[in-house]
Each structure stands twice: as structure tokens, then as C-alpha cells.
């Protein structure tokens, strides 16, 4: 008897009373003290805190805090309302979210399956603490495999003449509940209209250690140049092609003995690992975007 992944996927750790707060603001004295004092006043216990300043004199300050608060989901609306005064005082951009509310993912894929398979495997193992709401593809190649996990698969073909209509169909099937879109080797350029709907919430994997070898046949380009290192880059999608804020990168040494086929094999391994790391960090609220850079805690 076949057992689908959705039936055997282990439950993740259920931190019912745990929340995460992300903060970015101009640096200055008293920020950490104000946030810690606020959480203490509201009965919260800080279990993890990370911070970074670009420049103590006039730079930006970034902070990520995890804390426990009894009856969190009941108390969260008041906590958010009360924190608005602190945020205003320090000109903060901030988010506050309950760990128990898992982020919903939409995965876009074309024909290459290695990045999609890695995400599904990590989700099945409980290492990716999110819900995969659906998979969207311009091809049917992955349909049976994805549906064996109990995940909806939407086949939406895309051509140059139908791109606008196809993107509207994609937005319709995604709906309002999806938190982040993963381009798992989805071989279509995303329009500015689509990007605006999901600013800093579309993650792409690029088949090189940016900015080298953009465009088609990157591994053939790398082979022809006799490269000694190949890599992959996960980044948020912006209107600038492959120019968005970088979340994660990795490389591996290669040699003249590696032909194009071997470079592709090595590259696929790097791509799937780098993308999975970036997605994991995003769903765990570890990434803050400032201009065209990221701070990853």
C-alpha cells in the first residue's frame, strides 16, 4: 500500500505561545532597552535575541527576537496595538508573528525537478516548518509526483501572447493566503505587476554565483571559460532581472576534468541546497531587507 508524504509527515515542534519580532530602524541609544522593557511589562520571556547595526552613528539597526507569552494568540492583538507607541518613537518598521501560524508557500516549477523535490523532502521530514499550499507549473511533468503528496497542482501554460492572462490565473489560484512564492527553477520572467503583489516575498534560485553567467546555458558558459568555482544564488525577485536582494549563496570547486554534464550535476546539488536554506530562513523570519541587501539572522 502506498503511503503519501502528507500522511506520514511528522509534526513540527508546536510552540503555541512563542512569537517572533523583526525590527529595522535608524540606530540610536535605548532601542534594545525599550523593546526588552516592553516585553517584560507584558509578561513575555525572551528566548532568543539577535541584533546588528550598520553604523552606530547614523546607520540602520536590525533586530530579531523570539519570546514566549502565555496565551499568545489571545494576547497578540493587544501586544501589537501597545507596541505601536514604541515603534513610532524609534521610527521602526516591524513585524510580529506567532510561530504556530505556519507560513503558506506556493511553489512555481517548470520541467527541472531537483529544487522542488528538495523542498518537498524537507517538508515531508518536518525540517521545513511551513505549509505547501499549491504548486503551479507551465508544464505537466511534475503533476503526478506533486499530487502524490496531497498537494494541489495547477497547470497554467505560458506563452508570449498569453503571459498577462496566465499571470492573472496564477494570482487567482494563489488567492490571498499565500505568504511566499518559491521559484524552484521556474523558467519564466515575472512581470512587474506580479512582483508588486509579492514584494520581497518571491524567492528565486539562480544558477550561478551572481552576477556571472546570466542568461541561457550557464554551465556551458562556465565550461567554455574554464571556471574553477561554480555556485548558486537565492534572492528575492525584483524588476531587475536576477538583481534582487541576495539571501544565500554557495560554491564548489571544479576542475578541467569536469565536463558540462558533470558541472550541471554539481550545480543542481548546490541549487537545491541553497534554495532550501533561503526558504527555511524566510519562513523562520530570519531575513530583513534593507534597500537591495539582506540581513540574515
Coordinates of C-alpha atoms in Angstrom, one line a residue:
X1 CA 0.0 0.0 0.0
X2 CA 1.4 3.4 -0.9
X3 CA 1.6 5.9 1.9
X4 CA 1.6 9.5 0.8
X5 CA 4.0 12.0 2.3
X6 CA 1.2 14.1 3.8
X7 CA 0.1 11.1 5.8
X8 CA 3.5 10.4 7.3
X9 CA 4.9 13.9 7.7
X10 CA 5.9 14.3 11.4
X11 CA 4.5 17.2 13.4
X12 CA 6.9 20.1 13.9
X13 CA 7.6 21.5 17.3
X14 CA 4.5 23.3 18.4
X15 CA 5.5 26.5 20.2
X16 CA 1.9 27.6 20.9
X17 CA 3.0 30.6 23.0
X18 CA 6.1 31.6 21.0
X19 CA 6.3 34.7 18.8
X20 CA 8.9 36.4 16.6
X21 CA 9.5 40.1 16.2
X22 CA 11.6 41.6 13.4
X23 CA 12.6 45.3 13.7
X24 CA 14.5 47.7 11.4
X25 CA 15.0 51.4 12.3
X26 CA 17.6 54.2 12.4
X27 CA 20.2 53.3 15.0
X28 CA 20.3 55.2 18.3
X29 CA 20.5 54.6 22.1
X30 CA 17.8 52.8 24.0
X31 CA 16.3 50.6 21.3
X32 CA 17.2 47.3 22.9
X33 CA 16.2 48.5 26.4
X34 CA 12.9 49.8 25.2
X35 CA 11.9 46.6 23.4
X36 CA 13.1 44.4 26.3
X37 CA 11.3 46.5 28.8
X38 CA 8.1 46.5 26.8
X39 CA 8.1 42.7 26.5
X40 CA 8.9 42.3 30.2
X41 CA 6.0 44.7 31.1
X42 CA 3.6 42.5 29.1
X43 CA 4.8 39.2 30.7
X44 CA 6.9 37.9 27.9
X45 CA 10.1 35.9 28.3
X46 CA 12.8 36.5 25.6
X47 CA 14.3 33.2 24.5
X48 CA 16.5 34.4 21.7
X49 CA 17.7 37.9 20.6
X50 CA 19.9 38.9 17.7
X51 CA 20.9 42.4 16.6
X52 CA 23.1 44.2 14.0
X53 CA 23.9 47.8 13.3
X54 CA 25.3 49.0 10.0
X55 CA 26.9 52.0 11.7
X56 CA 26.2 53.1 15.3
X57 CA 26.4 56.8 14.2
X58 CA 23.6 57.3 11.8
X59 CA 23.2 53.8 10.4
X60 CA 20.4 51.3 10.4
X61 CA 19.7 48.9 13.3
X62 CA 18.2 45.4 12.8
X63 CA 16.8 43.1 15.5
X64 CA 15.2 39.7 15.7
X65 CA 13.6 38.5 18.9
X66 CA 11.8 35.2 19.8
X67 CA 9.8 35.3 23.0
X68 CA 7.2 33.2 24.9
X69 CA 4.0 34.8 26.2
X70 CA 1.2 32.8 27.9
X71 CA -2.0 32.6 25.9
X72 CA -0.1 34.3 23.0
X73 CA -2.9 34.1 20.4
X74 CA -5.3 35.8 22.8
X75 CA -2.9 38.5 23.8
X76 CA -1.3 39.1 20.4
X77 CA -3.7 41.8 19.2
X78 CA -3.2 43.9 22.3
X79 CA 0.6 43.4 22.2
X80 CA 0.6 44.7 18.6
X81 CA -1.5 47.7 19.5
X82 CA 0.6 48.6 22.5
X83 CA 3.9 48.2 20.7
X84 CA 2.9 50.8 18.1
X85 CA 3.9 53.6 20.5
X86 CA 7.4 52.2 20.9
X87 CA 7.7 51.6 17.2
X88 CA 6.7 55.2 16.5
X89 CA 9.2 56.6 19.0
X90 CA 12.1 54.9 17.2
X91 CA 10.7 55.1 13.6
X92 CA 10.6 51.3 13.4
X93 CA 9.5 49.1 10.6
X94 CA 8.4 45.9 12.3
X95 CA 6.5 42.6 12.1
X96 CA 5.2 40.4 14.9
X97 CA 4.0 36.9 14.2
X98 CA 3.1 33.7 16.1
X99 CA 5.4 30.8 15.4
X100 CA 2.4 28.4 15.5
X101 CA 0.9 30.2 12.5
X102 CA 2.8 28.5 9.7
X103 CA 3.6 30.4 6.5
X104 CA 1.9 29.1 3.4
X105 CA 4.1 28.5 0.3
X106 CA 3.3 28.4 -3.4
X107 CA 6.0 26.7 -5.4
X108 CA 6.4 27.5 -9.1
X109 CA 8.3 25.0 -11.3
X110 CA 8.8 24.2 -15.0
X111 CA 10.5 20.9 -16.0
X112 CA 13.6 20.6 -13.8
X113 CA 12.6 18.9 -10.6
X114 CA 15.6 18.9 -8.3
X115 CA 14.7 22.1 -6.3
X116 CA 11.1 21.1 -6.0
X117 CA 12.0 17.6 -4.8
X118 CA 14.3 19.0 -2.1
X119 CA 11.6 21.3 -0.8
X120 CA 9.1 18.5 -0.7
X121 CA 11.6 16.2 1.0
X122 CA 12.4 18.8 3.7
X123 CA 8.7 19.5 4.2
X124 CA 7.9 15.8 4.5
X125 CA 10.7 15.3 7.0
X126 CA 9.4 18.2 9.1
X127 CA 12.5 20.3 8.5
X128 CA 10.6 23.0 6.6
X129 CA 8.2 24.3 9.1
X130 CA 5.6 25.7 6.6
X131 CA 2.5 24.6 4.7
X132 CA 2.9 24.0 0.9
X133 CA -0.4 25.3 -0.3
X134 CA 0.0 24.5 -4.0
X135 CA 2.4 24.0 -6.9
X136 CA 2.0 26.0 -10.1
X137 CA 3.7 24.9 -13.4
X138 CA 3.7 25.8 -17.1
X139 CA 4.2 22.1 -17.8
X140 CA 2.6 18.8 -16.7
X141 CA 5.8 16.9 -15.9
X142 CA 5.6 17.1 -12.1
X143 CA 1.8 16.7 -11.8
X144 CA 1.5 13.1 -10.6
X145 CA 4.5 13.4 -8.3
X146 CA 3.2 16.5 -6.6
X147 CA -0.3 15.2 -6.2
X148 CA 1.0 12.0 -4.6
X149 CA 1.8 14.3 -1.6
X150 CA -1.8 15.5 -1.5
X151 CA -0.7 19.0 -2.8
X152 CA -2.8 20.7 -5.4
X153 CA -1.1 21.1 -8.8
X154 CA -2.2 23.9 -11.2
X155 CA -1.1 23.6 -14.8
X156 CA -1.1 27.1 -16.3
X157 CA 0.7 27.2 -19.7
X158 CA 2.5 30.4 -20.6
X159 CA 3.4 31.9 -24.0
X160 CA 4.5 35.3 -25.1
X161 CA 0.9 36.0 -26.2
X162 CA -0.8 34.7 -23.1
X163 CA 1.6 35.8 -20.4
X164 CA -0.6 38.5 -18.9
X165 CA -3.6 36.2 -18.8
X166 CA -1.5 33.4 -17.4
X167 CA -0.2 35.6 -14.6
X168 CA -3.7 36.7 -13.7
X169 CA -4.7 33.0 -13.5
X170 CA -1.7 32.4 -11.2
X171 CA -2.8 35.2 -8.9
X172 CA -6.3 33.8 -8.9
X173 CA -5.3 30.3 -7.8
X174 CA -2.8 31.6 -5.2
X175 CA -5.5 33.7 -3.6
X176 CA -4.9 35.9 -0.5
X177 CA -3.5 33.3 1.8
X178 CA -0.1 32.5 0.4
X179 CA 2.8 34.2 2.3
X180 CA 5.7 33.5 -0.1
X181 CA 6.3 32.2 -3.6
X182 CA 9.2 30.0 -4.4
X183 CA 10.5 29.9 -8.0
X184 CA 12.0 26.4 -8.0
X185 CA 13.6 26.6 -11.4
X186 CA 10.6 28.2 -12.9
X187 CA 11.8 29.3 -16.3
X188 CA 9.7 32.4 -16.9
X189 CA 10.4 36.1 -16.2
X190 CA 8.0 37.5 -13.6
X191 CA 6.3 40.8 -14.6
X192 CA 6.5 44.0 -12.5
X193 CA 2.7 43.7 -11.9
X194 CA 3.1 40.3 -10.3
X195 CA 6.2 41.3 -8.3
X196 CA 4.3 44.3 -6.8
X197 CA 1.7 41.9 -5.3
X198 CA 4.5 40.0 -3.5
X199 CA 7.3 42.5 -2.8
X200 CA 10.2 40.7 -1.0
X201 CA 8.0 37.6 -1.0
X202 CA 9.2 35.8 -4.2
X203 CA 12.4 33.8 -3.8
X204 CA 14.3 32.7 -6.9
X205 CA 17.3 30.3 -7.3
X206 CA 19.8 31.5 -9.9
X207 CA 22.2 29.0 -11.5
X208 CA 25.4 30.9 -10.8
X209 CA 27.3 32.8 -8.1
X210 CA 25.9 36.1 -9.2
X211 CA 26.5 38.1 -11.3
X212 CA 28.4 35.7 -13.5
X213 CA 26.9 33.7 -16.4
X214 CA 23.5 35.2 -16.7
X215 CA 21.2 34.1 -19.4
X216 CA 20.9 30.7 -21.2
X217 CA 23.2 27.7 -20.9
X218 CA 25.1 28.9 -17.8
X219 CA 27.1 25.6 -17.4
X220 CA 28.2 25.6 -21.0
X221 CA 29.4 29.2 -20.5
X222 CA 31.2 28.1 -17.3
X223 CA 32.8 25.2 -19.1
X224 CA 33.9 27.3 -22.0
X225 CA 35.5 29.8 -19.6
X226 CA 37.3 27.0 -17.7
X227 CA 36.0 28.1 -14.3
X228 CA 37.4 26.7 -11.1
X229 CA 34.3 27.5 -8.9
X230 CA 30.6 27.2 -9.7
X231 CA 27.8 28.2 -7.4
X232 CA 24.2 29.2 -6.9
X233 CA 22.4 32.2 -5.5
X234 CA 19.0 32.5 -3.8
X235 CA 17.5 36.0 -3.9
X236 CA 14.3 37.9 -3.8
X237 CA 12.8 38.8 -7.1
X238 CA 12.7 42.5 -8.2
X239 CA 12.1 44.2 -11.5
X240 CA 15.9 44.0 -12.2
X241 CA 16.4 40.5 -13.6
X242 CA 18.5 38.4 -11.2
X243 CA 19.3 41.7 -9.3
X244 CA 17.2 41.4 -6.2
X245 CA 18.5 41.2 -2.5
X246 CA 20.6 38.1 -2.0
X247 CA 19.6 35.7 0.8
X248 CA 22.1 32.9 0.4
X249 CA 24.9 31.7 -1.9
X250 CA 27.2 28.7 -2.0
X251 CA 30.0 27.4 -4.3
X252 CA 32.0 24.3 -5.0
X253 CA 35.4 23.9 -6.6
X254 CA 35.6 22.2 -10.0
X255 CA 38.4 21.4 -12.5
X256 CA 39.2 20.9 -16.1
X257 CA 38.2 17.3 -15.7
X258 CA 34.5 18.3 -15.2
X259 CA 32.6 18.4 -18.4
X260 CA 29.3 20.2 -18.9
X261 CA 27.3 17.2 -17.7
X262 CA 29.3 17.0 -14.5
X263 CA 29.0 20.7 -14.0
X264 CA 25.3 20.5 -14.3
X265 CA 25.1 17.6 -11.8
X266 CA 27.2 19.6 -9.2
X267 CA 25.2 22.7 -9.9
X268 CA 21.9 21.0 -9.3
X269 CA 23.1 19.9 -5.9
X270 CA 24.2 23.4 -5.0
X271 CA 21.0 25.0 -6.3
X272 CA 18.6 22.8 -4.3
X273 CA 20.6 23.2 -1.0
X274 CA 20.9 27.0 -1.4
X275 CA 17.2 27.5 -2.2
X276 CA 16.1 25.2 0.6
X277 CA 18.2 27.2 3.1
X278 CA 16.8 30.5 1.8
X279 CA 13.2 29.3 2.1
X280 CA 13.8 27.9 5.6
X281 CA 15.3 31.2 6.8
X282 CA 12.4 33.2 5.3
X283 CA 9.7 31.1 6.9
X284 CA 11.6 31.3 10.2
X285 CA 11.5 35.2 10.0
X286 CA 15.3 35.4 9.8
X287 CA 15.6 37.8 6.8
X288 CA 15.3 41.6 6.9
X289 CA 15.5 43.5 3.6
X290 CA 17.1 47.0 3.5
X291 CA 17.3 48.6 0.1
X292 CA 18.9 45.9 -2.1
X293 CA 20.6 44.0 0.7
X294 CA 19.5 41.5 3.4
X295 CA 20.4 40.9 7.0
X296 CA 20.0 37.2 7.8
X297 CA 20.0 36.2 11.5

